[in-house]
Amino acid sequence: MNHPAHVPTTPKEQPNVRSTDLLNNNTRMLGSSPIRDLLEKSFDPGIISFAGGNPAAEFFDVEGMSRSFQAVMDRYGRRAMQYSSTDGEPEMRAAAASRTAEMGVPTDPDQVLITTGSQQGIGLLGQTLINHGDVVLVENPTFVSALLAFSLQGARFKTIHSDENGAVPESLEEAIRRWKPKAVYLIPTFQNPTGSTLTQERRTRIADILAEANVWLIEDDPYSDIRFTNEKHIPISADPRLNTRSFLLNSLSKVLAPGIRIGWIRSPKDVLPYLSRVKQASTLQSSTIDQLAAAHYLQNNDLPSRLAPVKAEYMNRRDHLMKGLMAALPAGTDITRPKGGLFIWARLPAGFNASVMLESALLAGTMFIPGAPFYVEEADQRTMRFSYSSNPVGQAELGLTRLANAFAEPPLLVQ
Ligand SMILES: Cc1ncc(COP(=O)(O)O)c(C=O)c1O
């Protein structure tokens, strides 16, 4: 018998099930990212935000990028507008391989999978490597969107102790012995959120440990080109013993523009076809025209010299913000001095809770990110992350005045 489509269903026929109850188990368990939710607030033009990790938009090379798009359209417009390979355009793979080689990690273009931002790379690695219940070792705190991507695969997180010099090798060794992890996720250079950098000595020690263990290394490195000193940091993945066990993620987001969404994974050659199939399942390919334009830009512009004035201004902003934070935050606050990247990490004195202070800061018209959401265990409620990249000094000054007002009468909260 045919029923007309509009016949109302009775509760008996269709019990009151929420549509979200019908999502798959992994998705249903995911909370929204507290940081993404907070960043929504930073779009309010009335707020001076130190929250997001945005590069300074006033330094974007709009003319140079327009020239590259135009050149690509003039030279091969039809190709640029057509479907293309999942692995990436040959020009972009070659450019990515040479950037990775310049970092000290010899790389062939056929070891490179182009991704739509390195966040897609993290997601693909999660999908390709992690079985439900597998342990992933992470620094505590670490990058929240990586936690989100691995959570989606049902990863369990265990932590490696880290300090101002990055992950502690002995802690990694102990965690590998104890938890038998599937993968280790590290951000060795100018870490998000703490800004800390793993020393070269520790990198060597960690490579020694990983070379002996049957564990994947996922090394995430979007910030190493935003370096304020001459000290070069060679990725852990440069160690040839890790060639078959490490993935190095990189991106143009922080050095060219995040809106173009170009990143890449340097992968063991035999694993790359699997990553490529997983990518194909979700997105077929990254944008053809964006890859061609980015590759053209890299071939025709000297990125390091373009970055030099940007880094000089970031240092200026870092110093200004550090000085301002010392004045605005209560006496006894610890404030880091990062040697690169985009973030200052601060820790309030005992009795303060950064999430509570954020409420006061928002009322005063400014914001930062409380550190707690970056932790997978034992969240330190006194920590906070400030980005110095996106506010010119004059605007940061106003934000700091507002921050000082927020702390003038702080709602104390004993932890
Ligand atoms: C540590 C880390 N990894 C990856 C990403 C993602 O960058 P992309 O814009 O390339 O996706 C970010 C962005 O902030 C990051 O901080």
Coordinates of C-alpha atoms and ligand atoms in Angstrom, one line a residue:
M1 CA 0.0 0.0 0.0
N2 CA 1.3 3.4 -0.9
H3 CA 1.5 6.1 1.8
P4 CA 1.4 9.8 0.8
A5 CA 4.8 11.3 1.7
H6 CA 3.2 14.0 3.9
V7 CA 1.4 11.7 6.3
P8 CA 2.6 12.7 9.8
T9 CA 4.4 10.0 11.7
T10 CA 3.2 9.2 15.2
P11 CA 5.8 9.0 18.1
K12 CA 5.0 5.3 18.2
E13 CA 6.0 4.7 14.6
Q14 CA 9.2 6.9 14.9
P15 CA 10.5 7.2 18.5
N16 CA 11.9 10.6 19.4
V17 CA 15.5 10.0 18.2
R18 CA 17.7 13.0 17.8
S19 CA 19.4 13.1 14.4
T20 CA 22.7 13.5 16.1
D21 CA 22.1 10.1 17.9
L22 CA 22.3 8.5 14.5
L23 CA 25.9 9.7 13.8
N24 CA 28.7 7.1 13.9
N25 CA 30.3 6.4 17.2
N26 CA 33.5 8.4 16.6
T27 CA 31.8 11.5 15.4
R28 CA 29.2 11.4 18.2
M29 CA 31.9 11.4 20.8
L30 CA 33.6 14.5 19.4
G31 CA 33.1 17.7 21.2
S32 CA 33.4 20.9 19.2
S33 CA 37.0 22.3 19.4
P34 CA 36.9 24.7 22.3
I35 CA 39.5 26.8 20.5
R36 CA 37.6 27.0 17.2
D37 CA 34.6 28.1 19.2
L38 CA 36.7 30.8 21.0
L39 CA 38.2 31.9 17.7
E40 CA 34.7 32.7 16.4
K41 CA 34.6 35.4 19.1
S42 CA 37.9 36.9 17.7
F43 CA 36.1 37.8 14.4
D44 CA 34.1 40.4 16.4
P45 CA 35.6 43.7 15.2
G46 CA 35.2 45.2 18.7
I47 CA 37.6 42.7 20.2
I48 CA 41.4 43.1 19.9
S49 CA 42.4 39.4 19.8
F50 CA 45.7 37.8 20.7
A51 CA 44.0 34.4 20.2
G52 CA 44.5 33.1 16.6
G53 CA 47.7 32.0 15.0
N54 CA 47.1 34.2 11.9
P55 CA 50.0 35.5 10.0
A56 CA 50.0 39.3 9.5
A57 CA 47.7 40.0 6.6
E58 CA 49.4 43.3 5.8
F59 CA 52.4 41.3 4.6
F60 CA 50.6 39.1 2.2
D61 CA 52.1 39.5 -1.2
V62 CA 48.8 40.2 -3.0
E63 CA 50.4 41.6 -6.1
G64 CA 53.0 38.8 -6.4
M65 CA 50.3 36.1 -5.9
S66 CA 48.0 37.8 -8.4
R67 CA 50.8 37.8 -11.0
S68 CA 51.3 34.1 -10.4
F69 CA 47.6 33.3 -10.8
Q70 CA 47.6 35.4 -14.0
A71 CA 50.7 33.7 -15.4
V72 CA 49.2 30.3 -14.7
M73 CA 46.0 31.2 -16.4
D74 CA 47.8 32.7 -19.4
R75 CA 50.2 29.8 -19.8
Y76 CA 47.9 26.8 -19.0
G77 CA 44.4 28.0 -18.2
R78 CA 42.7 24.8 -19.3
R79 CA 45.0 22.6 -17.4
A80 CA 44.6 24.8 -14.3
M81 CA 40.9 24.5 -14.4
Q82 CA 40.8 20.7 -15.0
Y83 CA 40.8 17.8 -12.6
S84 CA 44.3 16.6 -11.8
S85 CA 46.4 14.1 -9.8
T86 CA 45.6 13.2 -6.2
D87 CA 49.3 13.2 -5.3
G88 CA 49.7 16.8 -6.5
E89 CA 50.9 18.8 -9.5
P90 CA 54.4 17.9 -10.5
E91 CA 55.5 21.5 -10.2
M92 CA 54.2 21.8 -6.6
R93 CA 55.6 18.4 -5.6
A94 CA 59.0 19.5 -7.0
A95 CA 58.8 22.9 -5.1
A96 CA 57.7 21.1 -1.9
A97 CA 60.6 18.6 -2.2
S98 CA 63.1 21.3 -2.7
R99 CA 61.8 23.3 0.3
T100 CA 62.0 20.1 2.4
A101 CA 65.5 19.4 1.2
E102 CA 66.5 22.9 2.1
M103 CA 65.4 22.1 5.7
G104 CA 68.0 19.4 5.8
V105 CA 65.8 16.4 4.7
P106 CA 66.8 15.1 1.3
T107 CA 63.5 14.5 -0.6
D108 CA 62.4 13.3 -4.0
P109 CA 59.2 14.8 -5.5
D110 CA 57.8 11.3 -5.5
Q111 CA 58.1 11.2 -1.7
V112 CA 55.7 14.1 -1.5
L113 CA 51.9 14.1 -1.3
I114 CA 50.4 17.6 -1.7
T115 CA 47.6 18.3 0.8
T116 CA 45.0 21.0 1.2
G117 CA 46.9 22.6 4.1
S118 CA 48.9 20.5 6.5
Q119 CA 45.8 19.9 8.7
Q120 CA 44.5 17.6 5.9
G121 CA 47.9 15.8 6.1
I122 CA 47.4 15.2 9.8
G123 CA 43.9 13.9 9.1
L124 CA 45.1 11.6 6.3
L125 CA 47.8 10.2 8.5
G126 CA 45.3 9.5 11.3
Q127 CA 43.0 7.7 8.8
T128 CA 45.9 5.7 7.3
L129 CA 47.8 4.7 10.4
I130 CA 45.5 4.6 13.4
N131 CA 43.2 1.8 14.4
H132 CA 40.5 2.4 17.0
G133 CA 42.2 2.2 20.4
D134 CA 45.7 2.7 19.2
V135 CA 47.9 4.8 21.4
V136 CA 49.3 8.1 20.0
L137 CA 52.0 9.8 22.1
V138 CA 51.8 13.5 22.2
E139 CA 53.4 16.5 24.0
N140 CA 51.2 17.8 26.8
P141 CA 50.1 20.5 25.8
T142 CA 49.9 20.1 22.0
F143 CA 48.1 21.3 18.8
V144 CA 44.3 20.8 19.4
S145 CA 43.3 20.1 15.8
A146 CA 45.8 17.2 15.6
L147 CA 44.1 15.8 18.7
L148 CA 40.8 16.2 17.0
A149 CA 42.0 14.4 13.8
F150 CA 43.5 11.5 15.7
S151 CA 40.4 11.3 18.0
L152 CA 38.2 10.8 15.0
Q153 CA 40.0 7.5 14.4
G154 CA 39.5 6.4 18.0
A155 CA 43.1 7.1 19.1
R156 CA 44.0 7.0 22.8
F157 CA 46.4 9.7 23.9
K158 CA 49.3 9.2 26.2
T159 CA 51.7 12.0 27.0
I160 CA 55.4 12.7 26.8
H161 CA 56.9 15.1 29.4
S162 CA 58.2 18.3 27.8
D163 CA 59.8 21.4 29.0
E164 CA 61.2 24.7 27.5
N165 CA 63.6 22.5 25.4
G166 CA 60.8 20.4 23.9
A167 CA 60.0 16.7 24.5
V168 CA 62.1 14.9 27.0
P169 CA 63.8 11.9 25.3
E170 CA 63.8 9.7 28.5
S171 CA 60.1 10.3 28.9
L172 CA 59.5 9.3 25.2
E173 CA 61.6 6.1 25.8
E174 CA 59.6 5.2 28.9
A175 CA 56.3 6.0 27.2
I176 CA 57.1 3.7 24.2
R177 CA 58.1 0.9 26.6
R178 CA 54.9 1.4 28.7
W179 CA 52.2 2.1 26.1
K180 CA 53.4 0.4 22.9
P181 CA 52.1 3.3 20.8
K182 CA 51.3 3.3 17.1
A183 CA 52.6 6.8 16.5
V184 CA 54.3 9.7 18.1
Y185 CA 53.1 13.2 17.1
L186 CA 55.7 16.0 17.7
I187 CA 56.0 19.7 16.8
P188 CA 59.7 20.1 17.5
T189 CA 60.2 23.7 16.3
F190 CA 58.4 26.7 17.8
Q191 CA 55.7 24.4 19.1
N192 CA 52.0 25.3 19.1
P193 CA 51.0 26.3 21.8
T194 CA 54.1 26.8 23.9
G195 CA 56.6 28.2 21.4
S196 CA 59.3 25.8 22.7
T197 CA 61.9 24.2 20.5
L198 CA 63.5 20.8 20.8
T199 CA 67.3 21.1 21.1
Q200 CA 69.5 19.5 18.4
E201 CA 70.9 17.1 21.1
R202 CA 67.4 15.9 22.0
R203 CA 66.5 15.5 18.3
T204 CA 69.5 13.1 17.9
R205 CA 68.5 11.2 21.0
I206 CA 64.9 11.0 19.9
A207 CA 66.0 9.7 16.5
D208 CA 68.1 7.1 18.2
I209 CA 65.1 6.0 20.3
L210 CA 62.7 5.9 17.3
A211 CA 65.1 4.0 15.1
E212 CA 65.0 1.2 17.7
A213 CA 61.2 1.2 18.1
N214 CA 58.5 0.1 15.6
V215 CA 56.6 3.4 15.9
W216 CA 55.5 6.0 13.3
L217 CA 56.9 9.5 13.8
I218 CA 54.5 12.3 12.7
E219 CA 56.7 15.4 12.7
D220 CA 54.7 18.6 12.2
D221 CA 56.7 21.6 11.1
P222 CA 54.7 24.6 9.9
Y223 CA 56.7 27.3 11.9
S224 CA 60.5 26.6 11.4
D225 CA 60.9 29.3 8.7
I226 CA 59.6 31.9 11.1
R227 CA 63.0 31.8 12.9
F228 CA 64.4 34.9 14.6
T229 CA 68.0 33.6 15.2
N230 CA 70.6 32.0 13.0
E231 CA 70.2 28.7 14.8
K232 CA 68.9 26.2 12.2
H233 CA 66.9 23.2 13.4
I234 CA 67.2 20.1 11.4
P235 CA 64.0 17.9 11.5
I236 CA 64.2 14.6 13.3
S237 CA 63.0 13.0 10.0
A238 CA 66.4 14.0 8.5
D239 CA 67.9 10.9 10.2
P240 CA 68.1 8.3 7.4
R241 CA 67.3 5.5 9.9
L242 CA 63.8 7.0 10.0
N243 CA 63.2 7.0 6.3
T244 CA 60.7 4.1 6.5
R245 CA 59.0 5.3 9.7
S246 CA 58.6 9.0 9.6
F247 CA 56.2 11.5 8.1
L248 CA 57.2 15.2 7.9
L249 CA 54.4 17.7 7.5
N250 CA 54.9 21.2 6.1
S251 CA 52.8 24.0 4.9
L252 CA 52.8 27.4 3.1
S253 CA 50.2 28.7 5.5
K254 CA 52.5 30.6 7.8
V255 CA 55.1 31.7 5.2
L256 CA 52.9 32.6 2.2
A257 CA 49.2 32.6 3.0
P258 CA 46.9 30.2 4.8
G259 CA 44.0 30.9 2.5
I260 CA 45.8 29.2 -0.4
R261 CA 45.6 25.9 1.6
I262 CA 48.8 24.2 0.4
G263 CA 50.7 21.8 2.6
W264 CA 52.4 18.5 2.0
I265 CA 53.6 15.2 3.6
R266 CA 57.0 13.8 3.0
S267 CA 56.3 10.1 3.3
P268 CA 58.0 6.7 3.0
K269 CA 57.7 5.9 -0.7
D270 CA 55.9 2.6 -0.2
V271 CA 53.2 4.3 2.1
L272 CA 52.5 7.2 -0.2
P273 CA 50.1 5.3 -2.5
Y274 CA 48.0 4.4 0.5
L275 CA 47.9 8.0 1.7
S276 CA 46.9 9.0 -1.8
R277 CA 44.0 6.5 -1.9
V278 CA 42.8 7.8 1.5
K279 CA 43.0 11.3 0.2
Q280 CA 41.2 10.3 -3.0
A281 CA 38.3 8.9 -0.9
S282 CA 37.7 12.3 0.7
T283 CA 38.7 15.0 -1.8
L284 CA 40.0 13.5 -5.1
Q285 CA 42.7 16.1 -5.3
S286 CA 43.9 19.5 -4.0
S287 CA 43.0 22.6 -6.1
T288 CA 44.9 22.4 -9.4
I289 CA 45.0 26.2 -10.0
D290 CA 46.2 26.9 -6.4
Q291 CA 49.0 24.4 -6.6
L292 CA 50.2 25.7 -10.0
A293 CA 50.0 29.3 -8.8
A294 CA 51.8 28.5 -5.5
A295 CA 54.5 26.6 -7.4
H296 CA 54.9 29.5 -9.9
Y297 CA 55.2 31.9 -7.0
L298 CA 57.9 29.8 -5.3
Q299 CA 59.8 29.5 -8.6
N300 CA 59.7 33.2 -9.3
N301 CA 60.1 34.8 -5.9
D302 CA 62.8 34.5 -3.3
L303 CA 60.6 33.5 -0.3
P304 CA 63.4 33.8 2.3
S305 CA 64.1 37.5 1.4
R306 CA 60.4 38.2 1.2
L307 CA 60.1 36.8 4.8
A308 CA 63.0 38.8 6.2
P309 CA 61.0 42.0 6.9
V310 CA 58.0 40.0 8.1
K311 CA 60.2 38.2 10.6
A312 CA 61.8 41.6 11.7
E313 CA 58.3 42.9 12.4
Y314 CA 57.2 39.8 14.2
M315 CA 60.2 40.1 16.5
N316 CA 59.3 43.7 17.1
R317 CA 55.7 42.7 17.9
R318 CA 57.0 39.8 20.1
D319 CA 59.2 42.2 22.2
H320 CA 56.4 44.7 22.5
L321 CA 53.8 42.2 23.5
M322 CA 56.2 40.6 26.0
K323 CA 56.9 43.9 27.6
G324 CA 53.2 44.8 27.7
L325 CA 52.3 41.4 29.2
M326 CA 54.8 41.8 32.0
A327 CA 53.1 45.1 32.9
A328 CA 49.5 43.9 32.3
L329 CA 49.6 40.5 33.9
P330 CA 49.9 40.0 37.7
A331 CA 53.4 39.9 39.3
G332 CA 54.8 36.4 39.3
T333 CA 53.4 35.5 35.9
D334 CA 56.0 33.4 33.8
I335 CA 56.2 34.6 30.2
T336 CA 58.2 32.7 27.5
R337 CA 60.4 34.4 25.0
P338 CA 60.0 32.4 21.8
K339 CA 62.9 32.4 19.2
G340 CA 60.4 32.0 16.4
G341 CA 56.9 31.0 15.4
L342 CA 53.9 33.0 16.4
F343 CA 53.2 32.3 20.1
I344 CA 54.0 33.5 23.6
W345 CA 53.1 31.1 26.4
A346 CA 52.3 32.6 29.9
R347 CA 51.6 31.0 33.3
L348 CA 49.7 33.0 35.9
P349 CA 50.6 32.9 39.6
A350 CA 48.9 30.4 41.9
G351 CA 45.2 31.1 42.5
F352 CA 44.4 32.4 39.0
N353 CA 42.4 30.5 36.3
A354 CA 43.0 31.6 32.8
S355 CA 39.6 30.5 31.5
V356 CA 37.9 32.7 34.2
M357 CA 40.2 35.6 33.3
L358 CA 39.2 35.2 29.6
E359 CA 35.7 36.1 30.6
S360 CA 36.9 39.4 32.1
A361 CA 39.2 40.0 29.1
L362 CA 36.3 39.6 26.7
L363 CA 34.2 42.1 28.7
A364 CA 37.2 44.5 28.5
G365 CA 37.3 44.0 24.7
T366 CA 40.4 41.7 24.3
M367 CA 41.1 38.0 24.3
F368 CA 43.7 35.3 24.4
I369 CA 43.5 31.5 24.4
P370 CA 43.5 29.7 27.8
G371 CA 46.0 26.9 27.8
A372 CA 43.8 24.2 29.3
P373 CA 42.2 22.9 26.0
F374 CA 45.7 22.1 24.6
Y375 CA 46.3 19.5 27.3
V376 CA 45.3 15.9 27.0
E377 CA 45.8 15.3 30.8
E378 CA 46.5 17.3 33.9
A379 CA 45.5 20.6 32.3
D380 CA 47.3 23.6 33.8
Q381 CA 44.5 26.1 34.3
R382 CA 47.0 28.9 34.9
T383 CA 48.4 28.8 31.3
M384 CA 47.5 31.0 28.4
R385 CA 48.6 31.5 24.8
F386 CA 49.1 34.9 23.1
S387 CA 49.8 35.4 19.4
Y388 CA 51.9 38.4 18.5
S389 CA 51.7 38.1 14.8
S390 CA 48.5 39.7 13.8
N391 CA 48.2 43.0 15.8
P392 CA 50.4 46.0 14.8
V393 CA 52.1 47.6 17.8
G394 CA 49.5 50.4 18.2
Q395 CA 46.6 48.0 18.2
A396 CA 48.4 45.6 20.6
E397 CA 49.0 48.5 22.9
L398 CA 45.2 49.1 23.1
G399 CA 44.6 45.4 23.6
L400 CA 47.2 45.4 26.5
T401 CA 45.5 48.3 28.2
R402 CA 42.2 46.4 28.0
L403 CA 44.0 43.3 29.4
A404 CA 45.4 45.3 32.2
N405 CA 41.9 46.5 33.0
A406 CA 40.6 42.9 33.1
F407 CA 43.3 42.0 35.6
A408 CA 42.9 45.1 37.7
E409 CA 40.2 43.4 39.7
P410 CA 40.6 39.8 39.0
P411 CA 38.1 37.2 40.1
L412 CA 40.4 35.0 42.0
L413 CA 39.7 31.3 41.8
V414 CA 41.5 28.8 43.9
Q415 CA 42.2 25.6 41.8
Ligands
LIG1 C1 51.2 22.8 14.7 C2 50.3 23.0 13.5 N1 50.1 22.1 12.6 C3 49.3 22.3 11.5 C4 48.6 23.4 11.4 C5 47.7 23.5 10.2 O1 48.1 24.4 9.2 P1 47.5 24.5 7.8 O2 47.0 25.8 7.6 O3 48.7 24.2 6.9 O4 46.5 23.4 7.6 C6 48.7 24.5 12.3 C7 48.0 25.7 12.2 O5 47.9 26.6 13.0 C8 49.6 24.3 13.4 O6 49.7 25.2 14.4

